[in-house]
mmCIF file of C-alpha atoms in Angstrom:
data_model
loop_
_atom_site.group_PDB
_atom_site.id
_atom_site.type_symbol
_atom_site.label_atom_id
_atom_site.label_comp_id
_atom_site.label_asym_id
_atom_site.label_seq_id
_atom_site.Cartn_x
_atom_site.Cartn_y
_atom_site.Cartn_z
ATOM 1 C CA MET A 1 -13.460 61.215 -0.462
ATOM 2 C CA LEU A 2 -11.904 58.404 1.544
ATOM 3 C CA PHE A 3 -11.115 60.802 4.389
ATOM 4 C CA GLU A 4 -14.730 61.963 4.534
ATOM 5 C CA THR A 5 -15.973 58.380 4.619
ATOM 6 C CA VAL A 6 -13.584 57.400 7.420
ATOM 7 C CA PHE A 7 -14.319 60.607 9.335
ATOM 8 C CA GLY A 8 -18.063 60.073 8.913
ATOM 9 C CA SER A 9 -17.854 56.508 10.236
ATOM 10 C CA LEU A 10 -15.726 57.664 13.182
ATOM 11 C CA SER A 11 -18.264 60.347 13.909
ATOM 12 C CA LEU A 12 -21.047 57.768 13.824
ATOM 13 C CA ALA A 13 -19.092 55.411 16.093
ATOM 14 C CA THR A 14 -18.400 58.248 18.530
ATOM 15 C CA ASN A 15 -22.066 59.202 18.611
ATOM 16 C CA LEU A 16 -23.083 55.593 19.241
ATOM 17 C CA LEU A 17 -20.515 55.293 22.015
ATOM 18 C CA LEU A 18 -21.699 58.499 23.669
ATOM 19 C CA ASP A 19 -25.320 57.441 23.303
ATOM 20 C CA SER A 20 -24.614 54.038 24.846
ATOM 21 C CA THR A 21 -22.709 55.682 27.709
ATOM 22 C CA LEU A 22 -25.630 58.019 28.317
ATOM 23 C CA MET A 23 -28.082 55.116 28.191
ATOM 24 C CA ALA A 24 -25.978 53.112 30.663
ATOM 25 C CA SER A 25 -25.886 56.106 32.992
ATOM 26 C CA VAL A 26 -29.659 56.529 32.830
ATOM 27 C CA LEU A 27 -30.275 52.823 33.389
ATOM 28 C CA SER A 28 -27.849 52.819 36.300
ATOM 29 C CA THR A 29 -29.649 55.770 37.842
ATOM 30 C CA MET A 30 -33.088 54.243 37.439
ATOM 31 C CA ALA A 31 -32.113 50.688 38.382
ATOM 32 C CA MET A 32 -31.270 51.550 41.988
ATOM 33 C CA PRO A 33 -34.758 52.799 42.952
ATOM 34 C CA VAL A 34 -36.433 49.854 41.224
ATOM 35 C CA ILE A 35 -34.199 47.313 42.961
ATOM 36 C CA GLY A 36 -34.535 49.073 46.315
ATOM 37 C CA VAL A 37 -38.318 49.298 46.229
ATOM 38 C CA SER A 38 -38.692 45.719 45.007
ATOM 39 C CA THR A 39 -36.545 44.333 47.834
ATOM 40 C CA LEU A 40 -38.428 46.475 50.348
ATOM 41 C CA LEU A 41 -41.781 45.205 49.141
ATOM 42 C CA SER A 42 -40.610 41.598 49.018
ATOM 43 C CA ALA A 43 -39.367 41.887 52.608
ATOM 44 C CA LYS A 44 -42.672 43.382 53.724
ATOM 45 C CA LEU A 45 -44.915 40.932 51.861
ATOM 46 C CA ALA A 46 -43.017 37.734 52.678
ATOM 47 C CA SER A 47 -43.995 35.361 55.437
ATOM 48 C CA GLY A 48 -42.638 32.187 56.992
ATOM 49 C CA GLU A 49 -39.294 30.839 55.792
ATOM 50 C CA SER A 50 -39.113 33.230 52.866
ATOM 51 C CA LEU A 51 -39.306 36.174 55.282
ATOM 52 C CA VAL A 52 -35.777 35.569 56.581
ATOM 53 C CA LYS A 53 -34.349 35.343 53.054
ATOM 54 C CA ALA A 54 -36.250 38.455 51.948
ATOM 55 C CA GLN A 55 -34.989 40.409 54.949
ATOM 56 C CA ARG A 56 -31.402 39.352 54.225
ATOM 57 C CA ARG A 57 -31.792 40.461 50.605
ATOM 58 C CA PHE A 58 -33.240 43.775 51.807
ATOM 59 C CA PHE A 59 -30.359 44.438 54.201
ATOM 60 C CA ALA A 60 -27.798 43.471 51.545
ATOM 61 C CA CYS A 61 -29.476 45.779 49.047
ATOM 62 C CA LEU A 62 -29.619 48.536 51.673
ATOM 63 C CA LEU A 63 -25.882 48.153 52.263
ATOM 64 C CA VAL A 64 -25.083 48.256 48.540
ATOM 65 C CA ILE A 65 -27.294 51.301 47.948
ATOM 66 C CA THR A 66 -25.673 53.051 50.926
ATOM 67 C CA ILE A 67 -22.193 52.471 49.493
ATOM 68 C CA VAL A 68 -23.267 53.543 45.996
ATOM 69 C CA THR A 69 -24.919 56.656 47.444
ATOM 70 C CA LEU A 70 -21.761 57.576 49.342
ATOM 71 C CA ARG A 71 -19.688 57.128 46.193
ATOM 72 C CA THR A 72 -22.140 59.196 44.173
ATOM 73 C CA VAL A 73 -22.092 62.038 46.691
ATOM 74 C CA ILE A 74 -18.297 61.985 47.017
ATOM 75 C CA VAL A 75 -17.811 62.060 43.236
ATOM 76 C CA CYS A 76 -20.480 64.790 42.890
ATOM 77 C CA ASP A 77 -22.334 62.759 40.267
ATOM 78 C CA ASP A 78 -25.593 64.162 38.923
ATOM 79 C CA ALA A 79 -27.556 61.114 40.109
ATOM 80 C CA TRP A 80 -26.926 61.745 43.809
ATOM 81 C CA ILE A 81 -30.485 62.931 44.421
ATOM 82 C CA PHE A 82 -31.959 59.705 43.007
ATOM 83 C CA HIS A 83 -29.657 57.534 45.103
ATOM 84 C CA MET A 84 -30.234 59.611 48.236
ATOM 85 C CA SER A 85 -34.017 59.471 47.847
ATOM 86 C CA THR A 86 -33.874 55.717 47.230
ATOM 87 C CA LEU A 87 -31.888 55.269 50.415
ATOM 88 C CA ALA A 88 -34.332 57.457 52.348
ATOM 89 C CA LEU A 89 -37.309 55.592 50.878
ATOM 90 C CA MET A 90 -35.852 52.253 51.919
ATOM 91 C CA ILE A 91 -35.117 53.386 55.479
ATOM 92 C CA VAL A 92 -38.413 55.193 56.045
ATOM 93 C CA GLY A 93 -40.397 52.528 54.177
ATOM 94 C CA ALA A 94 -38.958 49.802 56.399
ATOM 95 C CA LEU A 95 -40.343 51.639 59.413
ATOM 96 C CA ILE A 96 -43.683 52.860 58.048
ATOM 97 C CA ILE A 97 -44.947 50.016 55.847
ATOM 98 C CA PRO A 98 -46.550 47.329 58.036
ATOM 99 C CA ASP A 99 -45.333 43.741 57.800
ATOM 100 C CA HIS A 100 -47.484 41.089 56.143
ATOM 101 C CA ASP A 101 -46.715 38.591 58.894
ATOM 102 C CA ALA A 102 -48.293 39.707 62.190
ATOM 103 C CA SER A 103 -46.034 37.467 64.294
ATOM 104 C CA VAL A 104 -43.053 39.704 63.499
ATOM 105 C CA ALA A 105 -44.552 42.595 65.491
ATOM 106 C CA VAL A 106 -45.170 40.441 68.589
#
């Protein structure tokens, strides 16, 4: 009886641990595109003094996502396609989406 109770609680703890690991993996996979797109949009919509800060945040985020994408591809993680498409979206989006401030293009 005691063994079944202890084994049942260990089984429950193991399931919770696996579920939390899975949830962390999913959140990690989905956080990169959200962060990347938000920094891209903030860099494109900013103007004036905030434009320089937004561009620095965008380039820093681009660097971090590039490193994470390289790690994901090297490790052969299942989330490589999400990270690779986020990186592609940030690079192509920086070129295609027009800037809010017209003086940048001059």
